[in-house]
PDB file of C-alpha atoms in Angstrom:
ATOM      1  CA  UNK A   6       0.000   0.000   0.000  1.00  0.00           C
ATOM      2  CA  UNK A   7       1.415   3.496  -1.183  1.00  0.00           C
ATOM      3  CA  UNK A   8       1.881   6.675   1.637  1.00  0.00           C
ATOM      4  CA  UNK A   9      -0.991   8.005  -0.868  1.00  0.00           C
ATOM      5  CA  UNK A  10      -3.334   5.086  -0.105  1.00  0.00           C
ATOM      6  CA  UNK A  11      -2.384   5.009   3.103  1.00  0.00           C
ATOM      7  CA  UNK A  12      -3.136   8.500   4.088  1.00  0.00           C
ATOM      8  CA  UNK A  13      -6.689   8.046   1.984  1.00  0.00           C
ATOM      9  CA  UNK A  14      -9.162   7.693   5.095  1.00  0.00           C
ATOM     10  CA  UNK A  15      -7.785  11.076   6.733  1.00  0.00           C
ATOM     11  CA  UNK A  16      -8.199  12.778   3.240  1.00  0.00           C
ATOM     12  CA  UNK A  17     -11.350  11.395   2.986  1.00  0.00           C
ATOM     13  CA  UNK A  18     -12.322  13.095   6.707  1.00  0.00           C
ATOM     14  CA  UNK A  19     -10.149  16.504   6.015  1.00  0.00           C
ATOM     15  CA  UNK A  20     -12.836  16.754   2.480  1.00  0.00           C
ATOM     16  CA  UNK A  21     -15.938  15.401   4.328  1.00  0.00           C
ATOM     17  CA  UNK A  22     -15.595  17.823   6.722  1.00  0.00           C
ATOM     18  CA  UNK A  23     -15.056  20.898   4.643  1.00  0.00           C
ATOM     19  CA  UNK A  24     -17.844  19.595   2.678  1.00  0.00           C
ATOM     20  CA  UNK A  25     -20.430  19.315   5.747  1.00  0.00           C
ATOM     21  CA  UNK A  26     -19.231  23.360   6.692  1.00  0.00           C
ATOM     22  CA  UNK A  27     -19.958  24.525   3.062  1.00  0.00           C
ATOM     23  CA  UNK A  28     -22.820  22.821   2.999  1.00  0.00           C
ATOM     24  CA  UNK A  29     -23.855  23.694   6.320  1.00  0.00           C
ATOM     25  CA  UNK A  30     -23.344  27.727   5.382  1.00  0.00           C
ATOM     26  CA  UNK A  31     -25.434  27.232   1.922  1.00  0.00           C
ATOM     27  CA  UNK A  32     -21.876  27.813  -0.089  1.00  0.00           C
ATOM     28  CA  UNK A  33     -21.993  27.472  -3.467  1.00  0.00           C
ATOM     29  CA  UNK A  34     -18.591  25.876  -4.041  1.00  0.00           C
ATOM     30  CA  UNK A  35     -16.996  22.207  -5.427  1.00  0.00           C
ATOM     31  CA  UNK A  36     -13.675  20.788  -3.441  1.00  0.00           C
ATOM     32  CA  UNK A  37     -10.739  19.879  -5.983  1.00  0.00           C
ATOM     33  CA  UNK A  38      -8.570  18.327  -4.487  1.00  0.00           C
ATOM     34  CA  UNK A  39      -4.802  17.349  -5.122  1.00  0.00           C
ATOM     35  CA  UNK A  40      -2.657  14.705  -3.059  1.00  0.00           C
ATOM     36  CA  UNK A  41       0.678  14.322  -3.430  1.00  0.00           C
ATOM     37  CA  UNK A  42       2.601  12.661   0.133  1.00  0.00           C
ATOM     38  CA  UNK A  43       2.863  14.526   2.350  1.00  0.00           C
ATOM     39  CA  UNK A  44       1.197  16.877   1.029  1.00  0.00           C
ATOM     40  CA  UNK A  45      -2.878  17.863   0.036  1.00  0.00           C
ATOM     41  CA  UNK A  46      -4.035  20.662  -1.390  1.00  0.00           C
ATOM     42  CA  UNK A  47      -7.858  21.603  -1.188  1.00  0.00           C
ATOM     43  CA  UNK A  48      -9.544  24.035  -4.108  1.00  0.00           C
ATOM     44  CA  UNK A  49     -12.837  25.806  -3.302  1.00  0.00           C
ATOM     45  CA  UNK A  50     -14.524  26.798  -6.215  1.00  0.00           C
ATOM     46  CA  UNK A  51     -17.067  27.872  -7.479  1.00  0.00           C
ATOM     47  CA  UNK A  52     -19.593  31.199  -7.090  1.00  0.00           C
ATOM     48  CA  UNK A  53     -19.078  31.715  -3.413  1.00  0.00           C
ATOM     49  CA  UNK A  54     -14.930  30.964  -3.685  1.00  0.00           C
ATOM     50  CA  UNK A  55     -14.297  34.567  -2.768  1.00  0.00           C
ATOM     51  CA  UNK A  56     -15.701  34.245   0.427  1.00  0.00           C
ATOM     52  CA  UNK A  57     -13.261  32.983   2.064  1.00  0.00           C
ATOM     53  CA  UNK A  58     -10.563  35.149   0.448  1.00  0.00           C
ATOM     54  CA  UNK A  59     -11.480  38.286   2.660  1.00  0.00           C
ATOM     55  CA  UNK A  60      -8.788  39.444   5.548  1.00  0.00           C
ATOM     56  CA  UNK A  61      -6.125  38.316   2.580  1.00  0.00           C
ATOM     57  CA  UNK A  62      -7.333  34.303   2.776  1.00  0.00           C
ATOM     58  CA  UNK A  63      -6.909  34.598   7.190  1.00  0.00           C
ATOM     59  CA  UNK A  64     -10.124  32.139   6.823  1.00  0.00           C
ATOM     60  CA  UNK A  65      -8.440  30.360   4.633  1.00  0.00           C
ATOM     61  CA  UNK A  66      -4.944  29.739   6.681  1.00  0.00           C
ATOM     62  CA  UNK A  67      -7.787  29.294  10.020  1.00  0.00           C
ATOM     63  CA  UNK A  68      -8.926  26.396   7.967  1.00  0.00           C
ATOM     64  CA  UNK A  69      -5.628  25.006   7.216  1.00  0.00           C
ATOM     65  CA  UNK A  70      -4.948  24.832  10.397  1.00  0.00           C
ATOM     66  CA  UNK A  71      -7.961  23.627  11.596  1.00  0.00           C
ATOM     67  CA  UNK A  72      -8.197  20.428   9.614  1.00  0.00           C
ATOM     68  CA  UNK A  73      -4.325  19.844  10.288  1.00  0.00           C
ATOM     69  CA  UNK A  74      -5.599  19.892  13.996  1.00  0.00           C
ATOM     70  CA  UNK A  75      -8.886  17.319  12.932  1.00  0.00           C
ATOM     71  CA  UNK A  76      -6.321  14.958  11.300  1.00  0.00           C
ATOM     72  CA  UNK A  77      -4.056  14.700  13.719  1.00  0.00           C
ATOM     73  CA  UNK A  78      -6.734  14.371  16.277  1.00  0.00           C
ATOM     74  CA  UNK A  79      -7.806  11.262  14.839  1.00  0.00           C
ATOM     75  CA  UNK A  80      -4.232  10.002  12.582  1.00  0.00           C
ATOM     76  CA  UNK A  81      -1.847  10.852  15.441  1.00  0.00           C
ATOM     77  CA  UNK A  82       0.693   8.460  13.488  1.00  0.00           C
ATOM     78  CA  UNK A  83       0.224  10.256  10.001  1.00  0.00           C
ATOM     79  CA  UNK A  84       2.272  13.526   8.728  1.00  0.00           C
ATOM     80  CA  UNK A  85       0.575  15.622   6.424  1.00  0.00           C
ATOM     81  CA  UNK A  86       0.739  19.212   5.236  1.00  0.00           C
ATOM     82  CA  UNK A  87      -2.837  20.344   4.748  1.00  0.00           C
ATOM     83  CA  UNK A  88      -3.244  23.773   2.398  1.00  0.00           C
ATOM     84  CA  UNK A  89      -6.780  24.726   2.020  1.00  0.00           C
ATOM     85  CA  UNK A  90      -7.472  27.332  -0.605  1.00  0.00           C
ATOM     86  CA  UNK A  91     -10.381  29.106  -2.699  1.00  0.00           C
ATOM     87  CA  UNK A  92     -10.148  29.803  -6.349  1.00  0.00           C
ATOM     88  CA  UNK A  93      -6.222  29.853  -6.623  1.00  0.00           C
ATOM     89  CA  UNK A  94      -5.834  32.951  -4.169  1.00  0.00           C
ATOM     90  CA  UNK A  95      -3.473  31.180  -1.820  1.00  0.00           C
ATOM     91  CA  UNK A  96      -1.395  29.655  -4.683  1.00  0.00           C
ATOM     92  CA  UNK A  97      -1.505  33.098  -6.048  1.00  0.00           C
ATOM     93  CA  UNK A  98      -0.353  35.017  -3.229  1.00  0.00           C
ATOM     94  CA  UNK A  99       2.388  32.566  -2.884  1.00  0.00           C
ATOM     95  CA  UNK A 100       3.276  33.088  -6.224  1.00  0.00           C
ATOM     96  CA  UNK A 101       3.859  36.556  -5.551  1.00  0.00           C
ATOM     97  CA  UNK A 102       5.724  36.491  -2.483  1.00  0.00           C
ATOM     98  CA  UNK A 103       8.792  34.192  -3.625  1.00  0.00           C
ATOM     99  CA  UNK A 104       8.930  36.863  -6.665  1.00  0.00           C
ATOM    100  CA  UNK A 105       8.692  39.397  -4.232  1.00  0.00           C
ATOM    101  CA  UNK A 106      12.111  37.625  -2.422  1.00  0.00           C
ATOM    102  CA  UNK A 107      14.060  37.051  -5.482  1.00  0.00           C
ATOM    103  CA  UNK A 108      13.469  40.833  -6.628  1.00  0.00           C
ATOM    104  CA  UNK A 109      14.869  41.402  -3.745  1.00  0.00           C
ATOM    105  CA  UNK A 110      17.462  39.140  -4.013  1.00  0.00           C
ATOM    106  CA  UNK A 111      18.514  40.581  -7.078  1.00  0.00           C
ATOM    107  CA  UNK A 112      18.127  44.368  -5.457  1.00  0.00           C
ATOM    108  CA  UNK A 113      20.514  43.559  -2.988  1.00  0.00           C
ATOM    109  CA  UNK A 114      22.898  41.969  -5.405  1.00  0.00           C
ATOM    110  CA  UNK A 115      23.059  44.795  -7.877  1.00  0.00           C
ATOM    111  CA  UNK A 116      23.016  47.440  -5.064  1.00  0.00           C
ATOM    112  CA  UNK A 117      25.269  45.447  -2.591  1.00  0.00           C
ATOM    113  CA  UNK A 118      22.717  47.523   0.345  1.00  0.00           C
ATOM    114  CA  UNK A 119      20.248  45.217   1.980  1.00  0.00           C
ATOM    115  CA  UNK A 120      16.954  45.479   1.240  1.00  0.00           C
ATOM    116  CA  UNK A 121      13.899  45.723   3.799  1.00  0.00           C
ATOM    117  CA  UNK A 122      10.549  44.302   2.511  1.00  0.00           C
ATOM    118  CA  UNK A 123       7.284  45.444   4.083  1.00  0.00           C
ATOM    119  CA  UNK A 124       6.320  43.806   7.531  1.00  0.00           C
ATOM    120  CA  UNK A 125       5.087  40.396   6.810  1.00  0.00           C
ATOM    121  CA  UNK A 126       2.833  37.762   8.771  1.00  0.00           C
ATOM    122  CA  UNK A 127       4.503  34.653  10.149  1.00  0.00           C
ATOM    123  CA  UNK A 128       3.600  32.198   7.541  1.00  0.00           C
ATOM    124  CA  UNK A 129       4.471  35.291   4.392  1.00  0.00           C
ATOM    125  CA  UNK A 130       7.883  35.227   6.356  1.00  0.00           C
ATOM    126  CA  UNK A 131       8.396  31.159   6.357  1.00  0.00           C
ATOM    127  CA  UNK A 132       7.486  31.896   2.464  1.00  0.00           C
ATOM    128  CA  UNK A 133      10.262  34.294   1.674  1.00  0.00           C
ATOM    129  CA  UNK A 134      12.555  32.628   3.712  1.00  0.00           C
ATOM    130  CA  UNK A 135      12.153  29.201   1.896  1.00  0.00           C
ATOM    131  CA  UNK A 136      12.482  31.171  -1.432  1.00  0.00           C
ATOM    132  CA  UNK A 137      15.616  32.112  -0.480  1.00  0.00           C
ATOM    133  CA  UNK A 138      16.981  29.382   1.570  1.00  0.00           C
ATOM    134  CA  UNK A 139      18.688  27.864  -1.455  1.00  0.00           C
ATOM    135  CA  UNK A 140      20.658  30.931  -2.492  1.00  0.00           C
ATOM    136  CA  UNK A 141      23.906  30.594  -0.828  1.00  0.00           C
ATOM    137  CA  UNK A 142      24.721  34.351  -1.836  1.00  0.00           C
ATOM    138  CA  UNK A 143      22.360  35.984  -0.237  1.00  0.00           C
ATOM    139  CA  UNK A 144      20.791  35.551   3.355  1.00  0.00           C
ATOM    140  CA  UNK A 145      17.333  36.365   5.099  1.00  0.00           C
ATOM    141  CA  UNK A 146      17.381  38.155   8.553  1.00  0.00           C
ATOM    142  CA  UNK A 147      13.323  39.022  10.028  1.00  0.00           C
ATOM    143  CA  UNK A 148      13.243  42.219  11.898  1.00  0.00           C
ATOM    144  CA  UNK A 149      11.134  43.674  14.802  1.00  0.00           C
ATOM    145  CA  UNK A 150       8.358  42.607  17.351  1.00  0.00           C
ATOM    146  CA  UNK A 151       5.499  41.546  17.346  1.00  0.00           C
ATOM    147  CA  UNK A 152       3.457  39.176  14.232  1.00  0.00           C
ATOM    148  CA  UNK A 153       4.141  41.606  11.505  1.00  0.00           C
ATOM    149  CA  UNK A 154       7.939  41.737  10.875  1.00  0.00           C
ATOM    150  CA  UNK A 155       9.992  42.709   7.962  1.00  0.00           C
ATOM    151  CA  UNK A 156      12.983  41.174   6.154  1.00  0.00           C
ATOM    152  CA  UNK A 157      16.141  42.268   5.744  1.00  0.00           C
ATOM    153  CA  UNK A 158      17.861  40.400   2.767  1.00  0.00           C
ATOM    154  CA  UNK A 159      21.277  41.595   2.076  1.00  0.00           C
ATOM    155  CA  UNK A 160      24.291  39.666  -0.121  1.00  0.00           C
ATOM    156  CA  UNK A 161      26.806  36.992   2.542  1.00  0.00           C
ATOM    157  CA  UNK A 162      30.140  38.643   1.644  1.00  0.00           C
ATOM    158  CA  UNK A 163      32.379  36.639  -0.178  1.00  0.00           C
ATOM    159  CA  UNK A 164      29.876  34.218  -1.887  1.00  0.00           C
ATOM    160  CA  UNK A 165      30.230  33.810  -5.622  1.00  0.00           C
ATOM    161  CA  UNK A 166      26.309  35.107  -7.221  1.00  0.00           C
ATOM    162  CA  UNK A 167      23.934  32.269  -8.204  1.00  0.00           C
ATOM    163  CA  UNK A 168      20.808  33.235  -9.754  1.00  0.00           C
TER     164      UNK A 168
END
């Protein structure tokens, strides 16, 4: 039996239940879903898909994590990354961010000055981060308090440019 098949009943719980809440709110929307180990990705769509792209998709990431908390309530043993989104927005906005990080990348590398992007929630940090991770020219630094921070990426000195 494949990871895939194996992780079918939880998939099959994580879609019932975002089924029954659509339902349950008179959404008009279809689940598409895509699996591929560890990892399943959940498409509303449909004529009510923008509802839950308000407050930049925050229901959207609250229902992420709330079905990653469902299955792992009930498949303690299994390890899977659950992304919920509507219509392509969080694909979208993910989209954007890593070419948000490597224009910035490439900013600091023609200017050799760091650049500061504007403050960024936790999981739009763990974005640009990753993005960037793999560059070994340039490094990622976030910056102040609180849940909106910016970050500071600036060229490691003495690292030969890969782009």
């Amino acid at each position: 039996m494949t990871q895939t098949e194996q992780a079918q009943p939880a998939v099959d719980l994580l879609l019932e239940s975002l089924d029954t809440f659509t339902r349950g709110h008179g959404l008009d929307v279809t689940l598409e879903s895509d699996i591929e180990f560890p990892s399943v990705y959940v498409n509303f769509v449909g004529e009510d898909e923008n509802f839950f792209q308000k407050n930049h998709g925050e229901a959207l990431r609250d229902l992420s994590f709330l079905m990653m908390t469902l299955v792992e309530k009930h498949f303690p043993d299994l390890e899977l990354e659950i992304k919920v989104d509507s219509g392509g927005f969080i694909a979208a906005k993910e989209a954007e961010l890593r070419g948000m990080a490597e224009s910035a990348a490439a900013r600091a590398r023609d200017t050799g000055n760091q650049v500061l992007l504007n403050p960024l929630n936790p999981y739009e940090r763990r974005l640009v981060h990753m993005a960037l991770q793999d560059y070994e020219d340039v490094e990622t630094e976030s910056l102040g308090e609180g849940h909106l921070k910016r970050i500071a990426v600036r060229v490691v000195e003495g690292e030969p440019s890969e782009a």
